[in-house]
Every structure is written in structure tokens, then in C-alpha cells.
PDB file of C-alpha atoms in Angstrom:
ATOM      1  CA  VAL M   1      -0.460  -0.152   0.144  1.00 64.00           C
ATOM      2  CA  VAL M   2       1.113   3.811  -1.282  1.00 63.00           C
ATOM      3  CA  ASP M   3       0.216   6.701   0.434  1.00 58.00           C
ATOM      4  CA  GLY M   4       1.099   8.669  -2.446  1.00 59.00           C
ATOM      5  CA  LYS M   5       3.626  11.385   0.367  1.00 61.00           C
ATOM      6  CA  GLY M   6       6.545   8.666   0.568  1.00 65.00           C
ATOM      7  CA  ARG M   7       5.308   5.852   2.678  1.00 65.00           C
ATOM      8  CA  PHE M   8       5.122   1.520   1.072  1.00 63.00           C
ATOM      9  CA  PHE M   9       2.902  -0.296   3.795  1.00 60.00           C
ATOM     10  CA  ARG M  10       2.909  -3.839   4.134  1.00 66.00           C
ATOM     11  CA  GLY M  11      -0.300  -4.611   5.027  1.00 64.00           C
ATOM     12  CA  GLN M  12      -3.060  -7.561   6.669  1.00 70.00           C
ATOM     13  CA  ILE M  13      -6.616  -7.437   6.331  1.00 74.00           C
ATOM     14  CA  VAL M  14      -8.779  -7.376   8.964  1.00 68.00           C
ATOM     15  CA  GLU M  15     -12.114  -6.155   8.651  1.00 73.00           C
ATOM     16  CA  ALA M  16     -13.299  -7.339   4.920  1.00 73.00           C
ATOM     17  CA  GLY M  17     -16.642  -5.572   3.177  1.00 75.00           C
ATOM     18  CA  LYS M  18     -17.952  -5.843  -0.120  1.00 74.00           C
ATOM     19  CA  LYS M  19     -17.178  -2.227  -0.876  1.00 72.00           C
ATOM     20  CA  SER M  20     -14.177  -1.763   1.554  1.00 70.00           C
ATOM     21  CA  CYS M  21     -12.112  -3.174   3.751  1.00 72.00           C
ATOM     22  CA  ILE M  22      -9.790  -2.465   6.850  1.00 73.00           C
ATOM     23  CA  LEU M  23      -6.265  -3.220   6.948  1.00 65.00           C
ATOM     24  CA  ASP M  24      -3.453  -3.685   9.771  1.00 67.00           C
ATOM     25  CA  LEU M  25      -0.488  -1.435   8.257  1.00 58.00           C
ATOM     26  CA  LYS M  26       2.838  -1.721   8.929  1.00 62.00           C
ATOM     27  CA  LEU M  27       5.533   0.779   7.481  1.00 54.00           C
ATOM     28  CA  VAL M  28       8.110  -0.827   4.852  1.00 61.00           C
ATOM     29  CA  ARG M  29      10.006   2.034   4.233  1.00 63.00           C
ATOM     30  CA  SER M  30       9.431   5.672   3.485  1.00 63.00           C
ATOM     31  CA  LEU M  31      11.383   7.807   0.352  1.00 64.00           C
ATOM     32  CA  GLU M  32      12.614  11.584   0.548  1.00 63.00           C
ATOM     33  CA  GLN M  33      10.816  13.750  -1.284  1.00 66.00           C
ATOM     34  CA  ARG M  34      11.946  12.794  -5.473  1.00 64.00           C
ATOM     35  CA  ALA M  35      13.995  14.871  -6.465  1.00 67.00           C
ATOM     36  CA  ASP M  36      15.851  18.798  -6.337  1.00 82.00           C
ATOM     37  CA  TYR M  37      13.717  20.324  -8.439  1.00 92.00           C
ATOM     38  CA  HIS M  38      10.008  20.662  -9.069  1.00 94.00           C
ATOM     39  CA  LEU M  39       7.957  20.963 -11.672  1.00 97.00           C
ATOM     40  CA  ARG M  40       5.138  21.908 -12.049  1.00 98.00           C
ATOM     41  CA  VAL M  41       2.785  21.816 -15.706  1.00 99.00           C
ATOM     42  CA  ALA M  42      -0.089  23.863 -16.345  1.00 99.00           C
ATOM     43  CA  ILE M  43      -2.361  22.732 -19.001  1.00 99.00           C
ATOM     44  CA  SER M  44      -5.016  23.601 -21.439  1.00 98.00           C
ATOM     45  CA  PRO M  45      -7.531  20.793 -20.976  1.00 98.00           C
ATOM     46  CA  THR M  46      -8.042  19.643 -24.687  1.00 97.00           C
ATOM     47  CA  LYS M  47     -11.950  18.928 -26.138  1.00 95.00           C
ATOM     48  CA  THR M  48     -11.890  15.347 -26.548  1.00 94.00           C
ATOM     49  CA  ASN M  49     -11.327  14.320 -21.999  1.00 95.00           C
ATOM     50  CA  GLU M  50      -9.749  11.073 -23.491  1.00 96.00           C
ATOM     51  CA  ARG M  51      -6.798  12.978 -24.265  1.00 97.00           C
ATOM     52  CA  PHE M  52      -6.412  15.380 -21.308  1.00 98.00           C
ATOM     53  CA  GLU M  53      -6.373  11.792 -19.279  1.00 98.00           C
ATOM     54  CA  TRP M  54      -4.024   9.881 -21.847  1.00 98.00           C
ATOM     55  CA  PHE M  55      -2.100  13.438 -20.921  1.00 98.00           C
ATOM     56  CA  LEU M  56      -2.724  13.545 -17.303  1.00 98.00           C
ATOM     57  CA  GLU M  57      -1.515   9.137 -16.856  1.00 98.00           C
ATOM     58  CA  LYS M  58       1.634   9.602 -18.754  1.00 98.00           C
ATOM     59  CA  ALA M  59       2.852  12.685 -17.832  1.00 98.00           C
ATOM     60  CA  THR M  60       2.530  10.504 -13.711  1.00 97.00           C
ATOM     61  CA  GLU M  61       4.430   7.727 -14.982  1.00 97.00           C
ATOM     62  CA  ILE M  62       7.013   9.692 -15.842  1.00 96.00           C
ATOM     63  CA  GLY M  63       7.166  12.020 -13.392  1.00 94.00           C
ATOM     64  CA  VAL M  64       5.914  15.682 -12.360  1.00 96.00           C
ATOM     65  CA  ASP M  65       5.136  17.134  -8.652  1.00 96.00           C
ATOM     66  CA  GLU M  66       2.088  19.599 -10.194  1.00 98.00           C
ATOM     67  CA  ILE M  67      -0.559  19.583 -12.934  1.00 98.00           C
ATOM     68  CA  PHE M  68      -2.608  22.872 -13.203  1.00 98.00           C
ATOM     69  CA  PRO M  69      -5.403  22.558 -16.130  1.00 98.00           C
ATOM     70  CA  LEU M  70      -5.168  25.738 -18.394  1.00 98.00           C
ATOM     71  CA  ALA M  71      -8.365  28.412 -18.668  1.00 98.00           C
ATOM     72  CA  CYS M  72      -7.040  30.325 -21.559  1.00 98.00           C
ATOM     73  CA  GLN M  73      -9.145  32.490 -24.065  1.00 97.00           C
ATOM     74  CA  ARG M  74      -9.274  29.533 -26.720  1.00 97.00           C
ATOM     75  CA  THR M  75      -9.368  26.225 -24.432  1.00 97.00           C
ATOM     76  CA  GLU M  76     -12.565  24.573 -25.483  1.00 93.00           C
ATOM     77  CA  ARG M  77     -13.634  22.567 -22.242  1.00 91.00           C
ATOM     78  CA  PRO M  78     -14.602  25.291 -19.758  1.00 87.00           C
ATOM     79  CA  ARG M  79     -15.565  22.633 -17.446  1.00 91.00           C
ATOM     80  CA  ILE M  80     -13.038  19.188 -16.199  1.00 95.00           C
ATOM     81  CA  ARG M  81     -14.417  16.793 -13.468  1.00 94.00           C
ATOM     82  CA  LEU M  82     -11.805  17.136 -11.107  1.00 96.00           C
ATOM     83  CA  ASP M  83     -12.570  13.412  -9.146  1.00 95.00           C
ATOM     84  CA  ARG M  84     -11.767  11.555 -12.166  1.00 96.00           C
ATOM     85  CA  TYR M  85      -8.711  13.122 -13.264  1.00 97.00           C
ATOM     86  CA  GLU M  86      -7.337  11.988  -9.286  1.00 96.00           C
ATOM     87  CA  LYS M  87      -8.795   8.801  -9.909  1.00 96.00           C
ATOM     88  CA  ILE M  88      -6.737   9.120 -13.091  1.00 97.00           C
ATOM     89  CA  VAL M  89      -3.412  10.493 -11.694  1.00 96.00           C
ATOM     90  CA  ARG M  90      -3.675   7.880  -8.380  1.00 93.00           C
ATOM     91  CA  SER M  91      -3.749   4.587 -10.375  1.00 95.00           C
ATOM     92  CA  ALA M  92      -0.890   6.197 -13.090  1.00 96.00           C
ATOM     93  CA  MET M  93       1.471   6.830  -9.855  1.00 90.00           C
ATOM     94  CA  LYS M  94      -0.020   3.076  -8.640  1.00 89.00           C
ATOM     95  CA  GLN M  95       0.477   1.810 -11.692  1.00 91.00           C
ATOM     96  CA  SER M  96       4.090   3.309 -12.026  1.00 87.00           C
ATOM     97  CA  LEU M  97       5.483   2.420  -8.577  1.00 82.00           C
ATOM     98  CA  GLN M  98       5.148   5.566  -7.303  1.00 83.00           C
ATOM     99  CA  ALA M  99       5.747   6.872  -3.840  1.00 77.00           C
ATOM    100  CA  TRP M 100       4.744  10.626  -4.277  1.00 80.00           C
ATOM    101  CA  LEU M 101       0.841  11.898  -5.934  1.00 90.00           C
ATOM    102  CA  PRO M 102       1.516  14.543  -8.073  1.00 94.00           C
ATOM    103  CA  GLN M 103      -0.815  17.557  -6.586  1.00 95.00           C
ATOM    104  CA  LEU M 104      -3.796  18.235  -9.583  1.00 97.00           C
ATOM    105  CA  HIS M 105      -5.168  21.821  -9.166  1.00 98.00           C
ATOM    106  CA  PRO M 106      -8.511  23.243 -10.029  1.00 97.00           C
ATOM    107  CA  LEU M 107      -9.151  24.703 -13.564  1.00 98.00           C
ATOM    108  CA  THR M 108      -6.977  27.900 -13.397  1.00 98.00           C
ATOM    109  CA  PRO M 109      -7.116  31.274 -15.672  1.00 98.00           C
ATOM    110  CA  LEU M 110      -4.405  31.695 -17.575  1.00 98.00           C
ATOM    111  CA  THR M 111      -3.960  35.300 -15.785  1.00 97.00           C
ATOM    112  CA  ASP M 112      -4.157  34.083 -12.555  1.00 98.00           C
ATOM    113  CA  PHE M 113      -2.062  31.142 -13.025  1.00 98.00           C
ATOM    114  CA  ILE M 114       0.462  33.203 -14.494  1.00 98.00           C
ATOM    115  CA  GLN M 115       1.298  35.133 -10.727  1.00 97.00           C
ATOM    116  CA  THR M 116       2.622  31.991  -8.600  1.00 97.00           C
ATOM    117  CA  LEU M 117       5.616  31.691 -10.973  1.00 97.00           C
ATOM    118  CA  SER M 118       8.132  32.125  -8.215  1.00 95.00           C
ATOM    119  CA  SER M 119      11.093  33.772  -8.409  1.00 94.00           C
ATOM    120  CA  SER M 120      13.275  30.678  -8.193  1.00 93.00           C
ATOM    121  CA  GLU M 121      11.286  29.092 -10.441  1.00 97.00           C
ATOM    122  CA  GLN M 122      12.186  28.930 -14.635  1.00 98.00           C
ATOM    123  CA  GLY M 123       8.963  30.181 -16.746  1.00 98.00           C
ATOM    124  CA  TYR M 124       8.922  28.149 -20.382  1.00 99.00           C
ATOM    125  CA  MET M 125       5.404  28.094 -22.633  1.00 98.00           C
ATOM    126  CA  GLY M 126       4.812  26.204 -24.964  1.00 98.00           C
ATOM    127  CA  TRP M 127       4.263  28.711 -27.980  1.00 96.00           C
ATOM    128  CA  CYS M 128       3.400  27.857 -32.310  1.00 93.00           C
ATOM    129  CA  ASP M 129       4.533  31.027 -33.470  1.00 92.00           C
ATOM    130  CA  LYS M 130       6.700  30.068 -36.283  1.00 90.00           C
ATOM    131  CA  THR M 131       9.233  33.448 -34.729  1.00 92.00           C
ATOM    132  CA  VAL M 132       9.689  30.535 -32.334  1.00 94.00           C
ATOM    133  CA  ASN M 133      13.378  29.125 -32.896  1.00 93.00           C
ATOM    134  CA  THR M 134      14.135  27.781 -29.006  1.00 97.00           C
ATOM    135  CA  PRO M 135      14.229  24.299 -27.940  1.00 97.00           C
ATOM    136  CA  LEU M 136      12.952  24.066 -24.448  1.00 98.00           C
ATOM    137  CA  TRP M 137      15.716  22.187 -23.663  1.00 97.00           C
ATOM    138  CA  THR M 138      18.565  24.789 -25.523  1.00 97.00           C
ATOM    139  CA  GLN M 139      17.397  26.982 -22.185  1.00 97.00           C
ATOM    140  CA  TYR M 140      16.472  25.085 -19.445  1.00 98.00           C
ATOM    141  CA  GLN M 141      18.934  24.442 -16.569  1.00 95.00           C
ATOM    142  CA  ALA M 142      18.743  21.616 -14.720  1.00 94.00           C
ATOM    143  CA  PRO M 143      18.451  20.944 -11.481  1.00 92.00           C
ATOM    144  CA  HIS M 144      15.746  23.780 -11.179  1.00 94.00           C
ATOM    145  CA  ASP M 145      12.386  24.186 -10.399  1.00 97.00           C
ATOM    146  CA  VAL M 146      10.858  25.371 -13.780  1.00 98.00           C
ATOM    147  CA  CYS M 147       6.873  25.284 -14.703  1.00 99.00           C
ATOM    148  CA  ILE M 148       5.592  25.010 -17.797  1.00 99.00           C
ATOM    149  CA  LEU M 149       2.668  26.149 -19.898  1.00 99.00           C
ATOM    150  CA  ILE M 150       0.891  24.452 -22.853  1.00 98.00           C
ATOM    151  CA  GLY M 151      -2.216  25.832 -24.794  1.00 97.00           C
ATOM    152  CA  PRO M 152      -5.209  24.490 -25.800  1.00 97.00           C
ATOM    153  CA  GLU M 153      -5.181  23.291 -29.607  1.00 93.00           C
ATOM    154  CA  GLY M 154      -5.364  26.895 -30.680  1.00 93.00           C
ATOM    155  CA  ASP M 155      -2.388  28.378 -29.415  1.00 96.00           C
ATOM    156  CA  PHE M 156      -2.029  31.150 -26.660  1.00 97.00           C
ATOM    157  CA  THR M 157      -3.742  34.714 -28.399  1.00 97.00           C
ATOM    158  CA  SER M 158      -1.188  37.592 -28.865  1.00 96.00           C
ATOM    159  CA  ASP M 159      -2.430  39.098 -25.797  1.00 98.00           C
ATOM    160  CA  GLU M 160      -2.096  35.619 -23.312  1.00 98.00           C
ATOM    161  CA  VAL M 161       1.801  35.631 -24.700  1.00 97.00           C
ATOM    162  CA  ALA M 162       2.304  39.054 -23.948  1.00 98.00           C
ATOM    163  CA  VAL M 163       1.352  39.124 -20.224  1.00 98.00           C
ATOM    164  CA  ALA M 164       2.702  35.700 -19.607  1.00 98.00           C
ATOM    165  CA  GLN M 165       6.371  37.100 -21.489  1.00 98.00           C
ATOM    166  CA  GLU M 166       5.820  40.097 -18.948  1.00 98.00           C
ATOM    167  CA  ALA M 167       5.106  37.578 -15.767  1.00 98.00           C
ATOM    168  CA  GLY M 168       8.422  35.887 -16.741  1.00 98.00           C
ATOM    169  CA  PHE M 169       7.813  32.851 -18.636  1.00 98.00           C
ATOM    170  CA  LYS M 170       9.868  32.627 -21.967  1.00 98.00           C
ATOM    171  CA  PRO M 171       8.960  31.336 -25.364  1.00 98.00           C
ATOM    172  CA  VAL M 172       9.816  27.723 -26.539  1.00 98.00           C
ATOM    173  CA  THR M 173       9.589  25.219 -28.695  1.00 97.00           C
ATOM    174  CA  PHE M 174       9.551  21.442 -28.237  1.00 97.00           C
ATOM    175  CA  GLY M 175      10.623  20.244 -30.676  1.00 93.00           C
ATOM    176  CA  PRO M 176      10.449  20.395 -34.770  1.00 92.00           C
ATOM    177  CA  ASN M 177       6.981  19.005 -34.557  1.00 93.00           C
ATOM    178  CA  ARG M 178       3.832  20.983 -34.706  1.00 92.00           C
ATOM    179  CA  LEU M 179       2.149  18.902 -31.280  1.00 96.00           C
ATOM    180  CA  ARG M 180      -1.224  18.118 -30.026  1.00 96.00           C
ATOM    181  CA  THR M 181      -1.490  19.846 -26.763  1.00 98.00           C
ATOM    182  CA  GLU M 182      -1.147  16.549 -24.457  1.00 98.00           C
ATOM    183  CA  THR M 183       0.908  15.759 -27.011  1.00 98.00           C
ATOM    184  CA  ALA M 184       3.318  19.094 -25.674  1.00 98.00           C
ATOM    185  CA  GLY M 185       2.781  18.222 -22.307  1.00 98.00           C
ATOM    186  CA  VAL M 186       4.107  14.175 -22.016  1.00 98.00           C
ATOM    187  CA  VAL M 187       7.562  15.790 -24.114  1.00 98.00           C
ATOM    188  CA  ALA M 188       7.511  18.715 -22.136  1.00 98.00           C
ATOM    189  CA  THR M 189       7.387  17.070 -18.571  1.00 98.00           C
ATOM    190  CA  GLN M 190       9.540  13.621 -20.641  1.00 98.00           C
ATOM    191  CA  LEU M 191      12.467  16.592 -21.954  1.00 98.00           C
ATOM    192  CA  ILE M 192      12.177  18.271 -17.906  1.00 97.00           C
ATOM    193  CA  GLN M 193      12.696  14.879 -16.081  1.00 94.00           C
ATOM    194  CA  THR M 194      15.982  13.963 -19.150  1.00 96.00           C
ATOM    195  CA  LEU M 195      17.726  17.168 -18.998  1.00 96.00           C
ATOM    196  CA  ASN M 196      17.718  16.438 -15.195  1.00 93.00           C
ATOM    197  CA  ALA M 197      18.774  13.417 -15.852  1.00 91.00           C
ATOM    198  CA  ILE M 198      21.313  13.686 -17.556  1.00 92.00           C
ATOM    199  CA  ALA M 199      21.934  16.164 -14.838  1.00 89.00           C
ATOM    200  CA  GLY M 200      22.437  13.923 -12.189  1.00 82.00           C
ATOM    201  CA  GLN M 201      19.294  14.643 -10.939  1.00 60.00           C
ATOM    202  CA  SER M 202      17.231  11.261 -10.792  1.00 54.00           C
ATOM    203  CA  TYR M 203      13.538  11.443 -10.406  1.00 50.00           C
TER     204      TYR M 203
END
């Protein structure tokens, strides 16, 4: 049994019901926080719910600390099922044998979220504009706390890009091809994990 807070337990069933049971738990091992860096991904929910759920699953398997569903001007899903998303994240954590559960936040407006970038974080935003030719891996300095913005299928508006840049986010690409929102989220998560692994910071 894992509690999502770094602790693994071995348990013995002492009472079983149709939908629940009571366990006698004994701590087997406790793990320290996963890494010397903190990864936040803020991403616009996709119109097709299955695609966003796929992102949640894969990003959790790869390794992410916090996920913020992001409400942008072109976001096509104005409401989310946070309870369902939490179950998906929890299941992915268990499946990938991780001890720490990513923190999943409610839907947050972009204009509010960008104000949370701290002075200790590096902030980047994926932007599909043809003038952007700076890959994330040439900018991110590992190990370092980092926050990634991923926009909706229609991309960020020019106004959103302007306010995000003013808040400290740098436009980057995640490779030579144009990616769907959920794919961009997974690629960005893996890039950060890989760059930190290369720098010697195991996740």
C-alpha cells in the first residue's frame, strides 16, 4: 500500500466488506522527496476528454509534481471533472510504482496562474508561432525548479503571450514538429525529466 506521500506499507486485512476493508498497516519504507527540482505543468484541457486524461496518466508515469488545468481564451473545455482526474493520477502513480502523488489543481485562469511564477522558478511556454525557434532543452538549466505552460489546440492568443512574457515566461518549442496539446505536455514533462537525469538528479 502506498499513501502518495512517500511511504510504502505492508498490510493485513482485519475486516472485509463488499466495497471496503480495514487493514492493519506496518511501515515498510519511507522515501525522501523525489528530486532537487520541482516541476509544475499548467496545461489547457483538450476538447476531447480522453486526450487530456491520457496526458494526466503519462505525465504522472514520467514524473511531475503539480498539474494545473489551465483556462485560456481558446480553451474548448470550460469545465473539468476533477474527481475523475484525481483517480486517473492516483492509478498512474500506483501503476508506475511511485511513492509521491502529483498535486492536481482545479481549473485556473491563465491570467491568475502566471502570477504564481516564483523567483526560484524558470518559466517556459510552448508557443507555435513561426518566429519561435528556441528549443526548451537549450534554455532549461538543470537542476532547477521549472514551470511549463501548454496552451489549447488553437494556441495562446497574442495578448496571452504578452502577459505571460511580462510575468517571466519564455516562449520555446518542444521540437521541430507541431504537437497536439496533450502530446506537448508529455514531451515537455519527459524533456525536463531527461535533462535532470543527465545532470545527475534522479527523479
